[in-house]
Amino acid sequence: AQSVTQLDSQVPVFEEAPVELRCNYSSSVSVYLFWYVQYPNQGLQLLLKYLSGSTLVKGINGFEAEFNKSQTSFHLRKPSVHISDTAEYFCAVRAPWGNSGGSNYKLTFGKGTLLTVNP
Amino acid sequence: GAVVSQHPSRVICKSGTSVKIECRSLDFQATTMFWYRQFPKQSLMLMATSNEGSKATYEQGVEKDKFLINHASLTLSTLTVTSAHPEDSSFYICSAKRTHRSYNEQFFGPGTRLTVL
């Protein structure tokens, strides 16, 4: 089984400031890692994912994340945020489908971090 | 590509009625679809995994008779909330799994806001 911890429930920042949203995970098997964004009353949109290879992953809207296996972290960063980045951000993990049985293949979400960008 | 739609986007019903929510993969076939529930300011909780042509697999604590799932085709899964009560009010999100080369990816629908009066 896996678990995901998003250390900050809310992160307020000013426009054009850098931001880091923290995510730590635990798993007994190798996992894929994801960041999703949810705007109010909408579904989830994939920002980026780590499957394998380079530990620095670039996503949409200028976001990037770095996978750190030793620290079991997958923090999301953006060097300069915009008002439009205000949303809920979810970190998620799952095992590769077909690689392991049971519940490991299911997406496990963190509790979310509300990013509020102020003018 | 890889669009998942849900209908309706918002529904208000009286207590005791049943509500059906549709989830469609518009441009790919999805042998597996997932149904999630999200309470205000909380994360998504998986309710069930729906496989085309077979019975859905429900997560622990989810009532099968309360939340009926039908995955009748490769592009459509439905969730019926039977005899809805105010505590069933929530945001329901579906997701469809698309197989792309060697990697399977989940795509999420826009969600359905259910309010039971």
PDB file of C-alpha atoms in Angstrom:
ATOM      1  CA  ALA A   1       0.000   0.000   0.000  1.00  0.00           C
ATOM      2  CA  GLN A   2       1.051   3.578  -0.550  1.00  0.00           C
ATOM      3  CA  SER A   3       0.477   6.854   1.219  1.00  0.00           C
ATOM      4  CA  VAL A   4       1.005  10.463   0.231  1.00  0.00           C
ATOM      5  CA  THR A   5       1.625  13.389   2.529  1.00  0.00           C
ATOM      6  CA  GLN A   6       1.264  16.935   1.381  1.00  0.00           C
ATOM      7  CA  LEU A   7       2.849  18.929   4.122  1.00  0.00           C
ATOM      8  CA  ASP A   8       1.067  22.212   3.527  1.00  0.00           C
ATOM      9  CA  SER A   9      -2.703  22.462   3.319  1.00  0.00           C
ATOM     10  CA  GLN A  10      -2.523  26.096   2.205  1.00  0.00           C
ATOM     11  CA  VAL A  11       0.205  28.146   0.561  1.00  0.00           C
ATOM     12  CA  PRO A  12      -0.392  31.863   0.006  1.00  0.00           C
ATOM     13  CA  VAL A  13       2.081  33.697  -2.205  1.00  0.00           C
ATOM     14  CA  PHE A  14       2.305  36.963  -4.067  1.00  0.00           C
ATOM     15  CA  GLU A  15       2.173  37.131  -7.819  1.00  0.00           C
ATOM     16  CA  GLU A  16       5.529  36.588  -9.570  1.00  0.00           C
ATOM     17  CA  ALA A  17       7.024  34.975  -6.460  1.00  0.00           C
ATOM     18  CA  PRO A  18       8.462  31.446  -6.592  1.00  0.00           C
ATOM     19  CA  VAL A  19       6.547  28.607  -4.973  1.00  0.00           C
ATOM     20  CA  GLU A  20       7.229  25.080  -3.808  1.00  0.00           C
ATOM     21  CA  LEU A  21       4.485  22.631  -2.888  1.00  0.00           C
ATOM     22  CA  ARG A  22       5.805  19.721  -0.906  1.00  0.00           C
ATOM     23  CA  CYS A  23       4.915  16.081  -1.326  1.00  0.00           C
ATOM     24  CA  ASN A  24       6.309  13.000   0.401  1.00  0.00           C
ATOM     25  CA  TYR A  25       5.243   9.449  -0.202  1.00  0.00           C
ATOM     26  CA  SER A  26       5.740   5.954   1.140  1.00  0.00           C
ATOM     27  CA  SER A  27       5.440   2.730  -0.780  1.00  0.00           C
ATOM     28  CA  SER A  28       6.651  -0.833  -0.581  1.00  0.00           C
ATOM     29  CA  VAL A  29       6.954  -1.010  -4.378  1.00  0.00           C
ATOM     30  CA  SER A  30       8.265   1.246  -7.099  1.00  0.00           C
ATOM     31  CA  VAL A  31       5.734   3.886  -8.028  1.00  0.00           C
ATOM     32  CA  TYR A  32       4.863   6.465 -10.583  1.00  0.00           C
ATOM     33  CA  LEU A  33       4.353   9.991  -9.226  1.00  0.00           C
ATOM     34  CA  PHE A  34       1.913  12.651 -10.372  1.00  0.00           C
ATOM     35  CA  TRP A  35       0.844  16.192  -9.716  1.00  0.00           C
ATOM     36  CA  TYR A  36      -2.690  17.252 -10.606  1.00  0.00           C
ATOM     37  CA  VAL A  37      -4.332  20.664 -10.488  1.00  0.00           C
ATOM     38  CA  GLN A  38      -8.003  21.224  -9.730  1.00  0.00           C
ATOM     39  CA  TYR A  39      -9.707  24.540 -10.383  1.00  0.00           C
ATOM     40  CA  PRO A  40     -12.956  25.260  -8.499  1.00  0.00           C
ATOM     41  CA  ASN A  41     -15.798  22.935  -9.425  1.00  0.00           C
ATOM     42  CA  GLN A  42     -13.725  21.167 -12.040  1.00  0.00           C
ATOM     43  CA  GLY A  43     -12.088  17.787 -12.446  1.00  0.00           C
ATOM     44  CA  LEU A  44      -8.389  17.085 -12.249  1.00  0.00           C
ATOM     45  CA  GLN A  45      -5.865  18.087 -14.858  1.00  0.00           C
ATOM     46  CA  LEU A  46      -2.477  16.413 -15.045  1.00  0.00           C
ATOM     47  CA  LEU A  47       0.391  18.857 -14.496  1.00  0.00           C
ATOM     48  CA  LEU A  48       3.252  16.410 -14.777  1.00  0.00           C
ATOM     49  CA  LYS A  49       4.315  12.878 -14.011  1.00  0.00           C
ATOM     50  CA  TYR A  50       7.439  10.919 -13.167  1.00  0.00           C
ATOM     51  CA  LEU A  51       7.667   7.427 -14.576  1.00  0.00           C
ATOM     52  CA  SER A  52      11.405   6.845 -14.842  1.00  0.00           C
ATOM     53  CA  GLY A  53      14.584   8.464 -16.116  1.00  0.00           C
ATOM     54  CA  SER A  54      15.510  12.041 -15.346  1.00  0.00           C
ATOM     55  CA  THR A  55      14.467  13.015 -11.858  1.00  0.00           C
ATOM     56  CA  LEU A  56      13.587  16.550 -12.929  1.00  0.00           C
ATOM     57  CA  VAL A  57      10.258  16.567 -14.669  1.00  0.00           C
ATOM     58  CA  LYS A  58       8.799  19.524 -16.511  1.00  0.00           C
ATOM     59  CA  GLY A  59       5.073  19.943 -16.887  1.00  0.00           C
ATOM     60  CA  ILE A  60       2.509  22.333 -18.208  1.00  0.00           C
ATOM     61  CA  ASN A  61       2.055  25.965 -17.163  1.00  0.00           C
ATOM     62  CA  GLY A  62       5.723  26.335 -16.214  1.00  0.00           C
ATOM     63  CA  PHE A  63       5.649  23.835 -13.362  1.00  0.00           C
ATOM     64  CA  GLU A  64       8.358  21.310 -12.644  1.00  0.00           C
ATOM     65  CA  ALA A  65       8.970  18.684 -10.002  1.00  0.00           C
ATOM     66  CA  GLU A  66      11.961  16.749  -8.791  1.00  0.00           C
ATOM     67  CA  PHE A  67      11.861  13.139  -7.730  1.00  0.00           C
ATOM     68  CA  ASN A  68      14.134  12.387  -4.804  1.00  0.00           C
ATOM     69  CA  LYS A  69      14.189   8.690  -4.073  1.00  0.00           C
ATOM     70  CA  SER A  70      16.305   8.877  -0.937  1.00  0.00           C
ATOM     71  CA  GLN A  71      13.962  11.415   0.609  1.00  0.00           C
ATOM     72  CA  THR A  72      10.849   9.878  -0.964  1.00  0.00           C
ATOM     73  CA  SER A  73       9.795  13.301  -2.113  1.00  0.00           C
ATOM     74  CA  PHE A  74       8.306  14.807  -5.242  1.00  0.00           C
ATOM     75  CA  HIS A  75       8.076  18.547  -4.634  1.00  0.00           C
ATOM     76  CA  LEU A  76       6.398  20.807  -7.164  1.00  0.00           C
ATOM     77  CA  ARG A  77       7.955  24.150  -8.060  1.00  0.00           C
ATOM     78  CA  LYS A  78       7.309  27.176 -10.193  1.00  0.00           C
ATOM     79  CA  PRO A  79       9.777  30.086 -10.400  1.00  0.00           C
ATOM     80  CA  SER A  80       7.132  32.790 -10.891  1.00  0.00           C
ATOM     81  CA  VAL A  81       3.443  32.290 -10.216  1.00  0.00           C
ATOM     82  CA  HIS A  82       0.448  34.026 -11.750  1.00  0.00           C
ATOM     83  CA  ILE A  83      -2.971  34.836 -10.351  1.00  0.00           C
ATOM     84  CA  SER A  84      -4.352  32.131 -12.629  1.00  0.00           C
ATOM     85  CA  ASP A  85      -2.313  29.490 -10.784  1.00  0.00           C
ATOM     86  CA  THR A  86      -4.665  29.803  -7.827  1.00  0.00           C
ATOM     87  CA  ALA A  87      -6.088  26.295  -7.438  1.00  0.00           C
ATOM     88  CA  GLU A  88      -5.907  23.077  -5.431  1.00  0.00           C
ATOM     89  CA  TYR A  89      -2.912  20.882  -6.168  1.00  0.00           C
ATOM     90  CA  PHE A  90      -2.847  17.157  -5.534  1.00  0.00           C
ATOM     91  CA  CYS A  91       0.142  14.870  -5.403  1.00  0.00           C
ATOM     92  CA  ALA A  92      -0.575  11.223  -6.241  1.00  0.00           C
ATOM     93  CA  VAL A  93       1.238   7.914  -6.576  1.00  0.00           C
ATOM     94  CA  ARG A  94       0.495   4.514  -7.998  1.00  0.00           C
ATOM     95  CA  ALA A  95       2.337   1.380  -8.973  1.00  0.00           C
ATOM     96  CA  PRO A  96       2.635   0.568 -12.673  1.00  0.00           C
ATOM     97  CA  TRP A  97      -0.399  -1.331 -13.864  1.00  0.00           C
ATOM     98  CA  GLY A  98       0.213  -5.038 -14.176  1.00  0.00           C
ATOM     99  CA  ASN A  99       3.341  -4.832 -12.064  1.00  0.00           C
ATOM    100  CA  SER A 100       1.843  -5.668  -8.745  1.00  0.00           C
ATOM    101  CA  GLY A 101      -1.391  -6.967  -7.462  1.00  0.00           C
ATOM    102  CA  GLY A 102      -3.835  -5.666  -4.944  1.00  0.00           C
ATOM    103  CA  SER A 103      -4.405  -2.003  -4.389  1.00  0.00           C
ATOM    104  CA  ASN A 104      -0.989  -0.728  -5.393  1.00  0.00           C
ATOM    105  CA  TYR A 105      -2.066   0.073  -8.945  1.00  0.00           C
ATOM    106  CA  LYS A 106      -4.731   2.493  -7.739  1.00  0.00           C
ATOM    107  CA  LEU A 107      -4.006   6.183  -7.582  1.00  0.00           C
ATOM    108  CA  THR A 108      -3.468   7.333  -4.028  1.00  0.00           C
ATOM    109  CA  PHE A 109      -3.900  11.059  -3.512  1.00  0.00           C
ATOM    110  CA  GLY A 110      -2.572  13.426  -0.926  1.00  0.00           C
ATOM    111  CA  LYS A 111      -4.981  15.731   0.845  1.00  0.00           C
ATOM    112  CA  GLY A 112      -4.201  18.621  -1.442  1.00  0.00           C
ATOM    113  CA  THR A 113      -2.558  22.019  -1.147  1.00  0.00           C
ATOM    114  CA  LEU A 114      -4.517  25.156  -1.850  1.00  0.00           C
ATOM    115  CA  LEU A 115      -2.260  27.605  -3.646  1.00  0.00           C
ATOM    116  CA  THR A 116      -3.536  31.160  -3.443  1.00  0.00           C
ATOM    117  CA  VAL A 117      -1.742  33.746  -5.516  1.00  0.00           C
ATOM    118  CA  ASN A 118      -2.347  37.288  -4.372  1.00  0.00           C
ATOM    119  CA  PRO A 119      -1.744  40.460  -6.417  1.00  0.00           C
TER     120      PRO A 119
ATOM    121  CA  GLY B   1      -7.285  13.867 -27.430  1.00  0.00           C
ATOM    122  CA  ALA B   2      -8.083  11.809 -24.344  1.00  0.00           C
ATOM    123  CA  VAL B   3     -11.196  13.643 -23.230  1.00  0.00           C
ATOM    124  CA  VAL B   4     -13.540  12.346 -20.564  1.00  0.00           C
ATOM    125  CA  SER B   5     -16.969  13.880 -20.158  1.00  0.00           C
ATOM    126  CA  GLN B   6     -19.526  13.638 -17.392  1.00  0.00           C
ATOM    127  CA  HIS B   7     -23.215  14.330 -17.462  1.00  0.00           C
ATOM    128  CA  PRO B   8     -24.831  16.071 -15.775  1.00  0.00           C
ATOM    129  CA  SER B   9     -22.363  18.579 -14.409  1.00  0.00           C
ATOM    130  CA  ARG B  10     -24.723  19.537 -11.632  1.00  0.00           C
ATOM    131  CA  VAL B  11     -27.847  17.902 -10.245  1.00  0.00           C
ATOM    132  CA  ILE B  12     -30.197  18.733  -7.407  1.00  0.00           C
ATOM    133  CA  CYS B  13     -32.669  16.114  -6.283  1.00  0.00           C
ATOM    134  CA  LYS B  14     -35.047  15.354  -3.472  1.00  0.00           C
ATOM    135  CA  SER B  15     -34.220  12.872  -0.766  1.00  0.00           C
ATOM    136  CA  GLY B  16     -35.273   9.358  -1.712  1.00  0.00           C
ATOM    137  CA  THR B  17     -34.859   9.723  -5.456  1.00  0.00           C
ATOM    138  CA  SER B  18     -32.217   8.048  -7.602  1.00  0.00           C
ATOM    139  CA  VAL B  19     -29.704   9.901  -9.707  1.00  0.00           C
ATOM    140  CA  LYS B  20     -27.684   8.586 -12.632  1.00  0.00           C
ATOM    141  CA  ILE B  21     -24.336  10.084 -13.615  1.00  0.00           C
ATOM    142  CA  GLU B  22     -22.741   9.232 -16.957  1.00  0.00           C
ATOM    143  CA  CYS B  23     -19.034   9.096 -17.684  1.00  0.00           C
ATOM    144  CA  ARG B  24     -17.862   8.886 -21.293  1.00  0.00           C
ATOM    145  CA  SER B  25     -14.452   8.590 -22.877  1.00  0.00           C
ATOM    146  CA  LEU B  26     -14.927  10.641 -26.024  1.00  0.00           C
ATOM    147  CA  ASP B  27     -11.949   9.720 -28.175  1.00  0.00           C
ATOM    148  CA  PHE B  28     -10.568   6.495 -26.777  1.00  0.00           C
ATOM    149  CA  GLN B  29     -11.776   3.182 -25.475  1.00  0.00           C
ATOM    150  CA  ALA B  30     -11.555   2.600 -21.774  1.00  0.00           C
ATOM    151  CA  THR B  31     -11.729  -0.941 -20.471  1.00  0.00           C
ATOM    152  CA  THR B  32     -11.355   0.447 -16.967  1.00  0.00           C
ATOM    153  CA  MET B  33     -13.015   3.444 -15.398  1.00  0.00           C
ATOM    154  CA  PHE B  34     -12.846   4.721 -11.849  1.00  0.00           C
ATOM    155  CA  TRP B  35     -15.364   6.583  -9.713  1.00  0.00           C
ATOM    156  CA  TYR B  36     -14.210   8.990  -7.032  1.00  0.00           C
ATOM    157  CA  ARG B  37     -15.992  11.048  -4.431  1.00  0.00           C
ATOM    158  CA  GLN B  38     -14.706  14.337  -3.140  1.00  0.00           C
ATOM    159  CA  PHE B  39     -16.022  16.165  -0.101  1.00  0.00           C
ATOM    160  CA  PRO B  40     -15.494  19.933   0.198  1.00  0.00           C
ATOM    161  CA  LYS B  41     -11.865  20.852   0.688  1.00  0.00           C
ATOM    162  CA  GLN B  42     -10.819  17.211   0.792  1.00  0.00           C
ATOM    163  CA  SER B  43      -9.024  14.798  -1.434  1.00  0.00           C
ATOM    164  CA  LEU B  44     -10.484  12.301  -3.873  1.00  0.00           C
ATOM    165  CA  MET B  45     -11.551   8.984  -2.435  1.00  0.00           C
ATOM    166  CA  LEU B  46     -11.824   6.031  -4.770  1.00  0.00           C
ATOM    167  CA  MET B  47     -15.263   4.469  -4.594  1.00  0.00           C
ATOM    168  CA  ALA B  48     -15.024   1.732  -7.181  1.00  0.00           C
ATOM    169  CA  THR B  49     -13.212   0.422 -10.216  1.00  0.00           C
ATOM    170  CA  SER B  50     -15.386  -0.374 -13.186  1.00  0.00           C
ATOM    171  CA  ASN B  51     -14.355  -2.869 -15.842  1.00  0.00           C
ATOM    172  CA  GLU B  52     -16.235  -3.168 -19.101  1.00  0.00           C
ATOM    173  CA  GLY B  53     -18.471  -6.205 -19.186  1.00  0.00           C
ATOM    174  CA  SER B  54     -17.930  -7.246 -15.605  1.00  0.00           C
ATOM    175  CA  LYS B  55     -18.996  -6.278 -12.120  1.00  0.00           C
ATOM    176  CA  ALA B  56     -17.410  -3.271 -10.508  1.00  0.00           C
ATOM    177  CA  THR B  57     -14.963  -3.649  -7.655  1.00  0.00           C
ATOM    178  CA  TYR B  58     -15.941  -1.511  -4.712  1.00  0.00           C
ATOM    179  CA  GLU B  59     -13.631  -0.058  -2.090  1.00  0.00           C
ATOM    180  CA  GLN B  60     -14.081  -1.002   1.510  1.00  0.00           C
ATOM    181  CA  GLY B  61     -16.916   0.906   3.113  1.00  0.00           C
ATOM    182  CA  VAL B  62     -18.712   1.761  -0.137  1.00  0.00           C
ATOM    183  CA  GLU B  63     -22.217   0.323  -0.343  1.00  0.00           C
ATOM    184  CA  LYS B  64     -22.677  -1.639  -3.557  1.00  0.00           C
ATOM    185  CA  ASP B  65     -26.457  -1.405  -3.440  1.00  0.00           C
ATOM    186  CA  LYS B  66     -26.311   2.310  -2.834  1.00  0.00           C
ATOM    187  CA  PHE B  67     -23.910   3.184  -5.599  1.00  0.00           C
ATOM    188  CA  LEU B  68     -24.716   1.095  -8.656  1.00  0.00           C
ATOM    189  CA  ILE B  69     -22.070   1.065 -11.355  1.00  0.00           C
ATOM    190  CA  ASN B  70     -22.593  -0.166 -14.895  1.00  0.00           C
ATOM    191  CA  HIS B  71     -19.825  -0.268 -17.490  1.00  0.00           C
ATOM    192  CA  ALA B  72     -21.810  -1.463 -20.477  1.00  0.00           C
ATOM    193  CA  SER B  73     -19.484  -0.333 -23.249  1.00  0.00           C
ATOM    194  CA  LEU B  74     -15.873   0.666 -23.796  1.00  0.00           C
ATOM    195  CA  THR B  75     -16.794   4.341 -23.727  1.00  0.00           C
ATOM    196  CA  LEU B  76     -19.505   4.576 -21.100  1.00  0.00           C
ATOM    197  CA  SER B  77     -19.777   3.934 -17.389  1.00  0.00           C
ATOM    198  CA  THR B  78     -22.669   5.039 -15.221  1.00  0.00           C
ATOM    199  CA  LEU B  79     -22.990   5.620 -11.498  1.00  0.00           C
ATOM    200  CA  THR B  80     -26.477   5.526 -10.027  1.00  0.00           C
ATOM    201  CA  VAL B  81     -26.965   6.864  -6.528  1.00  0.00           C
ATOM    202  CA  THR B  82     -30.052   5.040  -5.318  1.00  0.00           C
ATOM    203  CA  SER B  83     -32.440   6.479  -2.745  1.00  0.00           C
ATOM    204  CA  ALA B  84     -30.220   9.494  -2.312  1.00  0.00           C
ATOM    205  CA  HIS B  85     -29.991  11.248   1.034  1.00  0.00           C
ATOM    206  CA  PRO B  86     -28.430  14.586   2.004  1.00  0.00           C
ATOM    207  CA  GLU B  87     -25.270  12.831   3.194  1.00  0.00           C
ATOM    208  CA  ASP B  88     -24.744  11.631  -0.393  1.00  0.00           C
ATOM    209  CA  SER B  89     -24.296  15.229  -1.497  1.00  0.00           C
ATOM    210  CA  SER B  90     -20.804  15.457  -2.878  1.00  0.00           C
ATOM    211  CA  PHE B  91     -18.655  16.004  -5.953  1.00  0.00           C
ATOM    212  CA  TYR B  92     -18.367  12.826  -7.997  1.00  0.00           C
ATOM    213  CA  ILE B  93     -15.506  12.477 -10.458  1.00  0.00           C
ATOM    214  CA  CYS B  94     -14.918   9.688 -12.923  1.00  0.00           C
ATOM    215  CA  SER B  95     -11.682   8.712 -14.560  1.00  0.00           C
ATOM    216  CA  ALA B  96     -10.933   6.521 -17.564  1.00  0.00           C
ATOM    217  CA  LYS B  97      -7.805   4.519 -18.213  1.00  0.00           C
ATOM    218  CA  ARG B  98      -6.298   4.770 -21.652  1.00  0.00           C
ATOM    219  CA  THR B  99      -3.641   2.384 -22.873  1.00  0.00           C
ATOM    220  CA  HIS B 100      -1.003   4.265 -24.810  1.00  0.00           C
ATOM    221  CA  ARG B 101       1.896   2.177 -26.071  1.00  0.00           C
ATOM    222  CA  SER B 102       3.538   0.834 -22.936  1.00  0.00           C
ATOM    223  CA  TYR B 103       2.022   3.275 -20.514  1.00  0.00           C
ATOM    224  CA  ASN B 104      -1.510   3.405 -19.159  1.00  0.00           C
ATOM    225  CA  GLU B 105      -2.772   6.818 -18.184  1.00  0.00           C
ATOM    226  CA  GLN B 106      -5.836   7.980 -16.315  1.00  0.00           C
ATOM    227  CA  PHE B 107      -7.883  10.905 -17.586  1.00  0.00           C
ATOM    228  CA  PHE B 108     -10.398  12.644 -15.366  1.00  0.00           C
ATOM    229  CA  GLY B 109     -13.841  13.957 -16.113  1.00  0.00           C
ATOM    230  CA  PRO B 110     -14.960  17.433 -15.035  1.00  0.00           C
ATOM    231  CA  GLY B 111     -17.035  16.109 -12.151  1.00  0.00           C
ATOM    232  CA  THR B 112     -20.697  16.111 -11.159  1.00  0.00           C
ATOM    233  CA  ARG B 113     -21.955  18.141  -8.229  1.00  0.00           C
ATOM    234  CA  LEU B 114     -24.794  16.266  -6.511  1.00  0.00           C
ATOM    235  CA  THR B 115     -26.970  18.093  -4.008  1.00  0.00           C
ATOM    236  CA  VAL B 116     -29.659  16.123  -2.215  1.00  0.00           C
ATOM    237  CA  LEU B 117     -32.303  18.209  -0.482  1.00  0.00           C
TER     238      LEU B 117
END
